[in-house]
Coordinates of C-alpha atoms in Angstrom, one line a residue:
X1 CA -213.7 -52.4 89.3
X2 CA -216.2 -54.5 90.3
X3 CA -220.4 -53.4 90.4
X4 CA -223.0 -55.0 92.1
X5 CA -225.6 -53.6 88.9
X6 CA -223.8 -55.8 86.8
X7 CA -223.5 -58.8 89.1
X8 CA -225.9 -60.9 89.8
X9 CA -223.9 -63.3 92.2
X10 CA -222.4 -62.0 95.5
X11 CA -218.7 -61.5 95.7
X12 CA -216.1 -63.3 97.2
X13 CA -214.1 -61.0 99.0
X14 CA -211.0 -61.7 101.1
X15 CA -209.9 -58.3 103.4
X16 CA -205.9 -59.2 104.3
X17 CA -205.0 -57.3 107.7
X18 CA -202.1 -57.6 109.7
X19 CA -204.4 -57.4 112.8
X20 CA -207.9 -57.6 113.0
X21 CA -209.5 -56.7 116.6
X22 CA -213.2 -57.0 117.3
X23 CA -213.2 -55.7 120.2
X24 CA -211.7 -52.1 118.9
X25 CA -213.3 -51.9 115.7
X26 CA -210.6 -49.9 113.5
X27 CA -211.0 -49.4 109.8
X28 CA -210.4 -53.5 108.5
X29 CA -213.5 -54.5 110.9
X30 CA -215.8 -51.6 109.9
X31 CA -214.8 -52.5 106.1
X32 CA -215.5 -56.0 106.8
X33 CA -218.5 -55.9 108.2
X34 CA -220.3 -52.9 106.1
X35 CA -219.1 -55.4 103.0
X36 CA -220.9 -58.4 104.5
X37 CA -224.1 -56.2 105.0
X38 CA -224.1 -55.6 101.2
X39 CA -224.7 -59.3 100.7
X40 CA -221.1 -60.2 99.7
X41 CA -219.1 -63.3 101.3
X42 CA -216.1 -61.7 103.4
X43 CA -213.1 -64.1 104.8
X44 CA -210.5 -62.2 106.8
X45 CA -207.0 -63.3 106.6
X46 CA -204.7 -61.9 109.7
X47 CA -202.4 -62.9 112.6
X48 CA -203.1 -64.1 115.8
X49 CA -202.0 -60.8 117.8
X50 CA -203.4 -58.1 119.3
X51 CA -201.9 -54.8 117.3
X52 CA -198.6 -53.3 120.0
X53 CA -200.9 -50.0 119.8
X54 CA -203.4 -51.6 122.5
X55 CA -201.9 -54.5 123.6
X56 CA -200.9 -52.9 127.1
X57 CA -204.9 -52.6 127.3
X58 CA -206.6 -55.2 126.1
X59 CA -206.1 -59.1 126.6
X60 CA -206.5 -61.3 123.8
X61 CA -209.7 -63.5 123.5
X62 CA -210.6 -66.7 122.0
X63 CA -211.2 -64.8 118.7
X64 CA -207.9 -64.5 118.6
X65 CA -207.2 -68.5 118.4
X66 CA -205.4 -69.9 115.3
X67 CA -207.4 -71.1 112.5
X68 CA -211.0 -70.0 111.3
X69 CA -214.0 -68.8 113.5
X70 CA -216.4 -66.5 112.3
X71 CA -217.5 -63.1 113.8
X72 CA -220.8 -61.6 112.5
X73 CA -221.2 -63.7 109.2
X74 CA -216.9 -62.6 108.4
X75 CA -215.1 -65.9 108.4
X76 CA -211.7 -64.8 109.8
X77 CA -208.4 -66.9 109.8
X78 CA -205.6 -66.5 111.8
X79 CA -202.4 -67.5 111.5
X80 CA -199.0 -67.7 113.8
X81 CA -196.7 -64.7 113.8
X82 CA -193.4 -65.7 113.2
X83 CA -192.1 -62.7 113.0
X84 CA -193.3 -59.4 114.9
X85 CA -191.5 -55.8 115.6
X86 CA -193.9 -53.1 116.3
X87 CA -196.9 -53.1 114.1
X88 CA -195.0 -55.1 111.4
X89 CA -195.8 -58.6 111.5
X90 CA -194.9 -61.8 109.6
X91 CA -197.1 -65.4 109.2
X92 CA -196.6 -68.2 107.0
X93 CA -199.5 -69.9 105.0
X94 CA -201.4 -66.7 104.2
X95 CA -201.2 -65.8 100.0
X96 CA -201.9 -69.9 100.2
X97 CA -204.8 -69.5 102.4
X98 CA -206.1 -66.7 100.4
X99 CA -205.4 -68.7 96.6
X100 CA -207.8 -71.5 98.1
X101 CA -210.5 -69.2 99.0
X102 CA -210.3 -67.9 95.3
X103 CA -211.3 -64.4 96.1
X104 CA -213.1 -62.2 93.2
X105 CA -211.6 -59.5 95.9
X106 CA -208.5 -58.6 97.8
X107 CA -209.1 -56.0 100.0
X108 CA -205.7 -55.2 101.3
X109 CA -205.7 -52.9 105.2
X110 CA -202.1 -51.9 106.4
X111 CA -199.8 -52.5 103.3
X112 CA -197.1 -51.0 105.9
X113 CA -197.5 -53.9 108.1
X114 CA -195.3 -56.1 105.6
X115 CA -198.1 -58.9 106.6
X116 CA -200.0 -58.4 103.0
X117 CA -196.7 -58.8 101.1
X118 CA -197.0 -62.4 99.9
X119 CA -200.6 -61.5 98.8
X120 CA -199.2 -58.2 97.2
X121 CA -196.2 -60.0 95.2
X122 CA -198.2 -63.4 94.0
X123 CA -198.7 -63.9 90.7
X124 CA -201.9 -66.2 90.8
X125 CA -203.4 -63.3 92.7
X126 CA -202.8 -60.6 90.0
X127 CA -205.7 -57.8 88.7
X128 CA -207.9 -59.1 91.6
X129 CA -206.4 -56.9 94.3
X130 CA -207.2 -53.3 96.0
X131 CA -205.6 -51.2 98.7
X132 CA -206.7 -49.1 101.2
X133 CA -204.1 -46.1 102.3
X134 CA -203.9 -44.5 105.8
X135 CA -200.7 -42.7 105.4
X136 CA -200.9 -39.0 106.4
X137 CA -198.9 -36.2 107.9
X138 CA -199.2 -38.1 111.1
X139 CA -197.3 -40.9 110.0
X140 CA -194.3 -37.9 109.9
X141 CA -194.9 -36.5 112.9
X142 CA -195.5 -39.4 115.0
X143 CA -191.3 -39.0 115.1
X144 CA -191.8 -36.3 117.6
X145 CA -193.5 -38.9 120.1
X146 CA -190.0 -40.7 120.1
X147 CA -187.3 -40.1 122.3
X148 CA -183.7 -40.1 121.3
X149 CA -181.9 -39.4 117.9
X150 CA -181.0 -43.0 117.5
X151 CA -184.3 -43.9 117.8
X152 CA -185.9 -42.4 115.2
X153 CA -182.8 -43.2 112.7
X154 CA -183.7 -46.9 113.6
X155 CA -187.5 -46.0 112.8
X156 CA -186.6 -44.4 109.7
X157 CA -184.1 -46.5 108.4
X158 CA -186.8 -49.6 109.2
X159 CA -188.8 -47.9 107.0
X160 CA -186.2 -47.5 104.2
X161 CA -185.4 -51.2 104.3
X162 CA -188.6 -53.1 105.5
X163 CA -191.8 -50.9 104.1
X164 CA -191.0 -49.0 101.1
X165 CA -190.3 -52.2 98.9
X166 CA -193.5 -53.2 100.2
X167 CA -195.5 -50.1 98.9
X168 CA -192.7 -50.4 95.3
X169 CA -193.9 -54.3 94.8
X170 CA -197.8 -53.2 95.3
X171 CA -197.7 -50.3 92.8
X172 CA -197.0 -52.5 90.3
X173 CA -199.0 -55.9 91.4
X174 CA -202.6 -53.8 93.0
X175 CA -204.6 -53.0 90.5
X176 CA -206.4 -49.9 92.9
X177 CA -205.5 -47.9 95.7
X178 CA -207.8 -46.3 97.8
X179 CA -206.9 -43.1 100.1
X180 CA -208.5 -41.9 102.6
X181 CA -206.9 -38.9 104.0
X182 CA -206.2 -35.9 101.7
X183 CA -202.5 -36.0 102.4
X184 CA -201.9 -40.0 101.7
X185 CA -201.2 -39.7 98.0
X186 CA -198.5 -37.5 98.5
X187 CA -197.0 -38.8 101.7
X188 CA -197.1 -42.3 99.2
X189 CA -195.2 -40.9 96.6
X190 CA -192.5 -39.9 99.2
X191 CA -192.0 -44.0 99.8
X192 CA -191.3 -44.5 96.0
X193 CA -188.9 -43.9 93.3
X194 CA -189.6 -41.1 90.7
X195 CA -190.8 -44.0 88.3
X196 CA -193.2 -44.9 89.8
X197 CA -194.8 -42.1 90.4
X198 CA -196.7 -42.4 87.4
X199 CA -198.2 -45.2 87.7
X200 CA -199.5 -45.0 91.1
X201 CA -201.1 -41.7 90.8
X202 CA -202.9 -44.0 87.5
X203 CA -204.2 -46.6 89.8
X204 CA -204.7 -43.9 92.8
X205 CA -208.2 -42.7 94.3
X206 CA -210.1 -40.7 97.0
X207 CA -212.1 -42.5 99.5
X208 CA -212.9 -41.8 103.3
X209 CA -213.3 -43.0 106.9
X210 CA -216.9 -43.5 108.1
X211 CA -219.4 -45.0 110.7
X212 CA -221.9 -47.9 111.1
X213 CA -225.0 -46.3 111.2
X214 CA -226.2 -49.1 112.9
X215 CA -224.0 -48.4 115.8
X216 CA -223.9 -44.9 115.7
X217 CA -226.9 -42.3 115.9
X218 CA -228.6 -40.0 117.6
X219 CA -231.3 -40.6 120.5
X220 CA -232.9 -37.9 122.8
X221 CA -233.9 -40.2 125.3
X222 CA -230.3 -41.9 125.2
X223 CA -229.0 -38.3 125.6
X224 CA -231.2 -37.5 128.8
X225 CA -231.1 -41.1 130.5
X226 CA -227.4 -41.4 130.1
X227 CA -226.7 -37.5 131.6
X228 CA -229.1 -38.5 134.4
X229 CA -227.2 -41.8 135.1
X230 CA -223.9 -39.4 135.6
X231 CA -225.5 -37.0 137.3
X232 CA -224.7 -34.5 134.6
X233 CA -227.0 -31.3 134.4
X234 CA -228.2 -29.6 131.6
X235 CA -226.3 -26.6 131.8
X236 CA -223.4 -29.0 132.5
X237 CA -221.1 -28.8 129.0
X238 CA -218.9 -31.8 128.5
X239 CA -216.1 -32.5 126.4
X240 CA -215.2 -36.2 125.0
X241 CA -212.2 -37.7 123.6
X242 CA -212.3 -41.4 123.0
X243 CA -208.6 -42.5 121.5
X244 CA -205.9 -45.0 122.6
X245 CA -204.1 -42.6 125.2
X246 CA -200.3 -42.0 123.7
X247 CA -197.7 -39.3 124.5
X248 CA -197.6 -38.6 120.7
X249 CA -201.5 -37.3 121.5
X250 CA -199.9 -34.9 123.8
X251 CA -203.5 -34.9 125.4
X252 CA -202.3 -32.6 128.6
X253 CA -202.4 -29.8 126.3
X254 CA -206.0 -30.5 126.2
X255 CA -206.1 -31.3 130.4
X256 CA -204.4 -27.8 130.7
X257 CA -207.0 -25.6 129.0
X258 CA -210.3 -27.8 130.4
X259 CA -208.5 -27.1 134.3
X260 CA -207.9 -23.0 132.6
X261 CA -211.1 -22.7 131.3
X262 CA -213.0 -23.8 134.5
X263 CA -210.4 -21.4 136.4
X264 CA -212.1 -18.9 134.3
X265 CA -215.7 -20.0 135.3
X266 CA -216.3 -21.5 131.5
X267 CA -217.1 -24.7 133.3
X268 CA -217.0 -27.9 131.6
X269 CA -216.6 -31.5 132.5
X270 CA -213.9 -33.8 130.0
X271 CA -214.9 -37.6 129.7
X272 CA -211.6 -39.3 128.0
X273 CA -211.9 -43.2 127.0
X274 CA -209.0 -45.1 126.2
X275 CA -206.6 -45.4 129.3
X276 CA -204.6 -48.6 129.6
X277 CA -202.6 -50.1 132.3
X278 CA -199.1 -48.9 130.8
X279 CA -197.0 -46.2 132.7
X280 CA -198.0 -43.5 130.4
X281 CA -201.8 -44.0 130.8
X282 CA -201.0 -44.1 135.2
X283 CA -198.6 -40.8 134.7
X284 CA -201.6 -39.1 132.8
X285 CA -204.0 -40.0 135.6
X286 CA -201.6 -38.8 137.5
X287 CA -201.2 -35.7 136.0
X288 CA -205.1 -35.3 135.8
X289 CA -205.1 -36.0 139.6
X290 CA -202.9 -33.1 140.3
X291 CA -205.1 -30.3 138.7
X292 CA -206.9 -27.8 140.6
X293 CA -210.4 -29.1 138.8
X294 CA -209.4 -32.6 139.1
X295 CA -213.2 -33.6 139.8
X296 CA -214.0 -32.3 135.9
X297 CA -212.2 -35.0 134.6
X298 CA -213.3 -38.6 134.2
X299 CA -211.0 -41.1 133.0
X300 CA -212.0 -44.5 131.5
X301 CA -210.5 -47.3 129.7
X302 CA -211.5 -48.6 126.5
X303 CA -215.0 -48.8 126.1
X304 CA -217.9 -50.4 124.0
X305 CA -219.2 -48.8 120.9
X306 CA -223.1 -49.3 123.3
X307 CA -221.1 -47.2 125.7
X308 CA -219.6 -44.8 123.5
X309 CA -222.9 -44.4 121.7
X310 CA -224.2 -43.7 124.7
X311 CA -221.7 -40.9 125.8
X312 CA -221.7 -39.2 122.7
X313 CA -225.2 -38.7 122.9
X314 CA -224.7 -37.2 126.5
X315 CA -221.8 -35.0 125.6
X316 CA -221.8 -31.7 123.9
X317 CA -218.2 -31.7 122.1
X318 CA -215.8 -33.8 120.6
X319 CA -212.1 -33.9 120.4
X320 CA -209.8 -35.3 119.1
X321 CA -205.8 -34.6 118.2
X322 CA -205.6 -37.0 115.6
X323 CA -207.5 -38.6 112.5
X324 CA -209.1 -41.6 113.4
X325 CA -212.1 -44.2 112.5
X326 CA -213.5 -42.7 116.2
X327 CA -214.5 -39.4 115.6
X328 CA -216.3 -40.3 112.6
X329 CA -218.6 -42.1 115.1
X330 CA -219.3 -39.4 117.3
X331 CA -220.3 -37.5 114.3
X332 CA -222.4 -40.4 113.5
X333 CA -224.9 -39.0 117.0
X334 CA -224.5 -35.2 115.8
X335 CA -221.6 -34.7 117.9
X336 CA -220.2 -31.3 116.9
X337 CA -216.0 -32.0 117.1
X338 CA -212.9 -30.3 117.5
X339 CA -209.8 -31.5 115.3
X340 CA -206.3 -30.3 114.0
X341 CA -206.2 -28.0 111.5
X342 CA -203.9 -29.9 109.2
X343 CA -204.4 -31.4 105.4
X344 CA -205.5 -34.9 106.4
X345 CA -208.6 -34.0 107.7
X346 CA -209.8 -30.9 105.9
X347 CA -212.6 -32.6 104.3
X348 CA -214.3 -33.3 107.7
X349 CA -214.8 -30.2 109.6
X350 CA -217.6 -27.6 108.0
X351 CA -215.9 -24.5 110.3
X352 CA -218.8 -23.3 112.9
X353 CA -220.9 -26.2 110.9
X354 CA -220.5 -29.4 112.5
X355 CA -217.7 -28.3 114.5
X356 CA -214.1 -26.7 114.6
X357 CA -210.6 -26.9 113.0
X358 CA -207.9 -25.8 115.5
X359 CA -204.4 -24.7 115.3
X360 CA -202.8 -24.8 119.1
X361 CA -202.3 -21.1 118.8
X362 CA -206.5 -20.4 118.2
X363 CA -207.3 -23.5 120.7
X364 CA -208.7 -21.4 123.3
X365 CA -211.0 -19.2 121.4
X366 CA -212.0 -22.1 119.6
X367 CA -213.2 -23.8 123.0
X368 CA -214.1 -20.8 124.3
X369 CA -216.3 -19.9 121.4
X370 CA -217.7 -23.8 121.1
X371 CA -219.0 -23.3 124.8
X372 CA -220.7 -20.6 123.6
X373 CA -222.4 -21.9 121.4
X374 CA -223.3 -25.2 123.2
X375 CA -227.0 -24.2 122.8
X376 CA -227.2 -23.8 119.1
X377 CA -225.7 -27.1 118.5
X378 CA -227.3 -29.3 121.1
X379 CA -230.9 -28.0 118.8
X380 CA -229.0 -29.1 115.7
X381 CA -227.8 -32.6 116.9
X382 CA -230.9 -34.5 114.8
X383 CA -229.6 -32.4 111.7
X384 CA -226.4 -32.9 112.3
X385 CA -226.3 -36.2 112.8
X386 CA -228.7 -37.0 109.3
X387 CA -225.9 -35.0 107.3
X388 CA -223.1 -37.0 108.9
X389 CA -225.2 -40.3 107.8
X390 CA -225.2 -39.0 104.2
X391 CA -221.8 -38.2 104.2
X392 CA -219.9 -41.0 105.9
X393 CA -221.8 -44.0 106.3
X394 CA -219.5 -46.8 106.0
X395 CA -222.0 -48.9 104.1
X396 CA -222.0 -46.5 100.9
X397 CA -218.4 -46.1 101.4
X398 CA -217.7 -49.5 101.1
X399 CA -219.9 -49.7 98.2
X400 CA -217.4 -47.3 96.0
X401 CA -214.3 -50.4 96.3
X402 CA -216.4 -52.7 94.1

């Protein structure tokens, strides 16, 4: 690929999304912004909707207008769905759009989407184009968060018809894929035929998930202001989760054992950002509303990354049920977290280190045992925030793609 030591001009780079959201700041605006701050000329080529997965909380914006705009030095296009179902999404105009910016760079987000496929299939565009992989476990077991046979034959069978000739066209059109979960090679292969199996695992390597330093870090005097402002006292241990709220989440599990544990006298407060509007997000409010330690719980919508940098500087733990961009960013303040104990994210969690795997049969003693130890890791937050830095600063990560 590409290196900047042997470059002396700055690249173009076009990063092709099928949704691209400011305001939320998943992996394609991270990536786009950490590539700008190395000097190189980023254009963003995406649709003019808000991704299904937060649309029932957030309202789109002038950002979202068709044509180009620029947000923080990216020049972003947008063009008109014509075709939308679920996170898939269709617009005409885009491997055009990108052929006249003349890209040394395709940085290709969501390959699942179908969105990148004109980009992934042109011929003009060949040897110039590079992949980033999500797939994991999750994208399996997110099944289980859908009701009714039928519907997950429909899911499946949209997958068999719709995706997996995407993923067959870009193994032999990308010239790189980049994964950044453990698992994602191997849930990849599962999408294609035994012959090509070959040749992706050729073109195939290991990347990770990170944080803007920038954005993310830890501050004393942001920790104490911000526990004063909430009236939160120092022996006061609170828990954080900051994810779009979903059933597949199965986040009650995690309400159940805060409302056990301060049944118990193990009392600690949970702060969870990222309710909507939508019945689910009302029916877990509810549900919050109805436990005996209702008052430990404070529910919030989505939130700033000032006010999330802000919270998980005041908070003691982190949780969350799934892998996302998120919890790198709490690590980013020396937040000590709590996450699944499954493939996709075993390179994150240092056991008793920086935090905790869990399995739902050890979540209890986990929690129990992270409360106490809330001392020896609020001492280490400075520490643990510097090796965080060095491990998954978004900048260096970005760095490795060209």
């Amino acid at each position: 690929m590409f290196s900047l030591s042997k470059m002396e001009k700055k690249l173009k780079i076009a990063v092709v999304c099928g949704h691209f959201m400011p305001e939320v700041g998943y992996v394609e605006v991270q990536m786009a912004k950490a590539l700008t701050h190395l000097g190189h000329h980023v254009h963003v080529f995406t649709s003019n909707l808000l991704s299904p997965s937060v649309k029932a909380k957030l309202q789109p914006t002038p950002c979202y207008s068709l044509g180009t705009s620029e947000y923080k030095k990216i020049q972003v296009t947008r063009f008109k769905a014509y075709f939308s179902l679920g996170q898939m999404v269709k617009c005409k105009g885009l491997e055009e759009g990108v052929h006249q910016f003349q890209p040394d760079v395709i940085l290709i987000i969501g390959l699942g989407k179908l969105f990148p496929l004109p980009v992934v299939k042109s011929k003009r565009l060949t040897d110039r184009k590079v992949v980033l992989l999500a797939d994991n476990e999750d994208s399996f077991d997110c099944f289980k968060g859908v009701k009714g046979l039928w519907k997950k034959i429909k899911k499946k069978l949209l997958r068999k018809l719709l995706k997996d000739p995407v993923y067959r066209t870009a193994v032999d059109m990308v010239s790189q894929f980049y994964v950044y979960t453990p698992s994602a090679t191997d849930v990849v292969l599962s999408y294609l035929p035994k012959n090509k199996h070959a040749t992706f695992l050729q073109k195939v390597k290991p990347l990770s998930l990170g944080f803007n330093t920038e954005d993310f870090y830890f501050d004393e005097e942001i920790r104490l202001q911000k526990r004063k402002k909430l009236d939160w006292k120092e022996e006061d241990v609170v828990l954080i989760t900051a994810t779009r709220v979903t059933p597949f989440k199965a986040i009650e599990k995690m309400v159940d054992l805060v409302d056990q544990l301060n049944e118990e006298g193990k009392f600690i407060k949970y702060f969870i950002a990222g309710f909507g509007t939508d019945d689910y997000s009302v029916q877990l409010k509810k549900y919050i509303s109805l436990k005996k330690h209702a008052t430990q719980f404070i529910c919030q919508p989505f939130l700033t990354h000032k006010e999330l940098l802000e919270l998980y500087n005041a908070a003691d733990i982190g949780y969350w049920p799934t892998h996302i961009i998120t919890h790198y960013e709490a690590m980013g303040t020396g937040l000590p977290i709590v996450l699944p104990d499954k493939k996709n994210i075993q390179h994150i969690i240092k056991q008793g280190v920086n935090g905790w795997k869990v399995k739902d049969s050890t979540i209890y003693d986990t929690f129990s045992e992270a409360i106490n130890e809330i001392d020896n890791y609020r001492k280490r937050r400075n520490d643990m925030a510097s090796k965080a830095k060095e491990q998954f600063d978004f900048t260096a990560i970005a760095s490795k793609i060209i």
